[in-house]
Short mmCIF file of C-alpha atoms in Angstrom, two decimals:
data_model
loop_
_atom_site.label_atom_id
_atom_site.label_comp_id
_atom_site.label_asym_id
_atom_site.label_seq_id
_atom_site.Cartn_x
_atom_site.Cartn_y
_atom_site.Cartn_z
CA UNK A 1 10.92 -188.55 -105.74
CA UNK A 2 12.83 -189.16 -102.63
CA UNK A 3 11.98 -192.08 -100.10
CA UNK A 4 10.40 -189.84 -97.38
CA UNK A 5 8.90 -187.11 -99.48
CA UNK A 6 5.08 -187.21 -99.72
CA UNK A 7 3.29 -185.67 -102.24
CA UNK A 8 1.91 -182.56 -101.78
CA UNK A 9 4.23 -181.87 -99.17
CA UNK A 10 6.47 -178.76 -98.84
CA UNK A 11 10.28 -179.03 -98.29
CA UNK A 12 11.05 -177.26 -94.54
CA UNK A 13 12.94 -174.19 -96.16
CA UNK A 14 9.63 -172.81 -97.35
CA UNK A 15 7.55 -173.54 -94.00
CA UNK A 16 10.50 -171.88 -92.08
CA UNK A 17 10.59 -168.88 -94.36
CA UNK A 18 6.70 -168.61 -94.33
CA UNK A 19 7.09 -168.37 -90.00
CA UNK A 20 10.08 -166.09 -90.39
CA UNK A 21 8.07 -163.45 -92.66
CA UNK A 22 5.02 -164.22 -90.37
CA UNK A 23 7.06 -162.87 -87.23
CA UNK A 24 8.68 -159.86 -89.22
CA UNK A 25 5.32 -158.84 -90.05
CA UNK A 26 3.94 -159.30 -86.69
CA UNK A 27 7.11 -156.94 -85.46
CA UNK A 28 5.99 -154.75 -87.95
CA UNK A 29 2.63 -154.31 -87.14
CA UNK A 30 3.32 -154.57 -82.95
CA UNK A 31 6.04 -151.38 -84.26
CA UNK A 32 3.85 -149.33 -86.17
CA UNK A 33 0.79 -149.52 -83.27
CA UNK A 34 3.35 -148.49 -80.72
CA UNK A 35 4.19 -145.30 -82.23
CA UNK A 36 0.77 -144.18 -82.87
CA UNK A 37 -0.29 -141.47 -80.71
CA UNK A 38 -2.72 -142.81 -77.87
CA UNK A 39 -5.81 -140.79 -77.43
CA UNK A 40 -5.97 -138.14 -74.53
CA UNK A 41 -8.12 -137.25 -72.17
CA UNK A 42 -9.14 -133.41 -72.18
CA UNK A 43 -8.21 -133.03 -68.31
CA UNK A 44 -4.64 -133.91 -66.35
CA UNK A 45 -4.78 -134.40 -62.64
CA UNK A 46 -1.94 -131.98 -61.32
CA UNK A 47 0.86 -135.17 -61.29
CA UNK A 48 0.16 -135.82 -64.86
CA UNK A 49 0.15 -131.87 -65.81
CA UNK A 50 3.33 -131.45 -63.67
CA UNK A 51 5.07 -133.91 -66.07
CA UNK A 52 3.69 -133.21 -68.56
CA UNK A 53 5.20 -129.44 -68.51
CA UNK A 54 8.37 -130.34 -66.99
CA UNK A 55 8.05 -129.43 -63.83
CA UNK A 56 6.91 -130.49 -60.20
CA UNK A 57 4.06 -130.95 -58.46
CA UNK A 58 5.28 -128.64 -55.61
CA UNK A 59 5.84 -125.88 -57.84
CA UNK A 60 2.27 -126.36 -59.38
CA UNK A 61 0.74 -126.36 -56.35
CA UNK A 62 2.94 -123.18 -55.26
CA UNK A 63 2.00 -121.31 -58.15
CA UNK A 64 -1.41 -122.15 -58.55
CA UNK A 65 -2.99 -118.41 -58.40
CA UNK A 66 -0.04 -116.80 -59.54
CA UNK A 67 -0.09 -115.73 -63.64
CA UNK A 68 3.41 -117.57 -63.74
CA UNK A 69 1.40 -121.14 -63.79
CA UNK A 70 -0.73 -122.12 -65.88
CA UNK A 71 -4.28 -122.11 -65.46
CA UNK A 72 -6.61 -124.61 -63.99
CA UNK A 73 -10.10 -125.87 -63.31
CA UNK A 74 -11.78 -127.06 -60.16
CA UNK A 75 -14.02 -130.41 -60.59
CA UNK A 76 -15.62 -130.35 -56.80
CA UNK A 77 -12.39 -130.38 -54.62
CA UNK A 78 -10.23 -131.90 -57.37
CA UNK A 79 -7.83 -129.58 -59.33
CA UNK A 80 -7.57 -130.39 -62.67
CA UNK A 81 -5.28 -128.93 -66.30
CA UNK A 82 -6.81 -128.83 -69.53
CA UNK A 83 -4.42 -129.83 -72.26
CA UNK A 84 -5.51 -127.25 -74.49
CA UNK A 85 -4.63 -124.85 -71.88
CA UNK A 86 -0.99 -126.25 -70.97
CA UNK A 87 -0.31 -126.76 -74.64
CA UNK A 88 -0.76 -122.41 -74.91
CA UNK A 89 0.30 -121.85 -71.80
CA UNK A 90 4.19 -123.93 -73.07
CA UNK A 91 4.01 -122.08 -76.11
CA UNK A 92 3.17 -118.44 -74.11
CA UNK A 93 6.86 -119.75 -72.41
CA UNK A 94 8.69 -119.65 -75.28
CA UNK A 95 11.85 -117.42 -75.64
CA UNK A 96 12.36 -115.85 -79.15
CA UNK A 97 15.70 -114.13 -79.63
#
């Protein structure tokens, strides 16, 4: 046994491979919550709808009683988009050929 080996103890290569596989899995793990899909709300205020949709906040509030926009809710003075609603109202806006 070599002079300044203990017994018991644990040559360095293993402790450093033990905190190399600790931080891959830790990247791993910080990776795979990133990508998982956040829970939504069931209303967007008309800046969150607006990019949401692609669009802008001037042209929602344009086109707010026209058919062309999509349809909204009032919650006392606040305007407010369902998802549900801008999710059919994107796919109403599709273009088959």
């Amino acid at each position: 046994m070599p002079e300044n080996a203990q017994a018991g103890s644990r040559p360095a290569t293993l402790i450093v491979d033990h905190e190399d596989q600790s931080a891959t899995l830790i990247a791993e793990i910080e990776n795979y919550l990133s990508q998982q899909v956040q829970p939504r709300t069931a209303v967007m205020n008309e800046h969150e709808a607006a990019e949401y949709i692609g669009c802008s906040v001037s042209w929602l509030r344009n086109n707010r009683r026209s058919s062309t926009a999509p349809p909204f809710v009032k919650i006392g003075k606040n305007v407010r988009y369902r998802i549900d609603s801008l999710d059919a109202w994107l796919s109403q806006q599709e273009i088959k050929n």
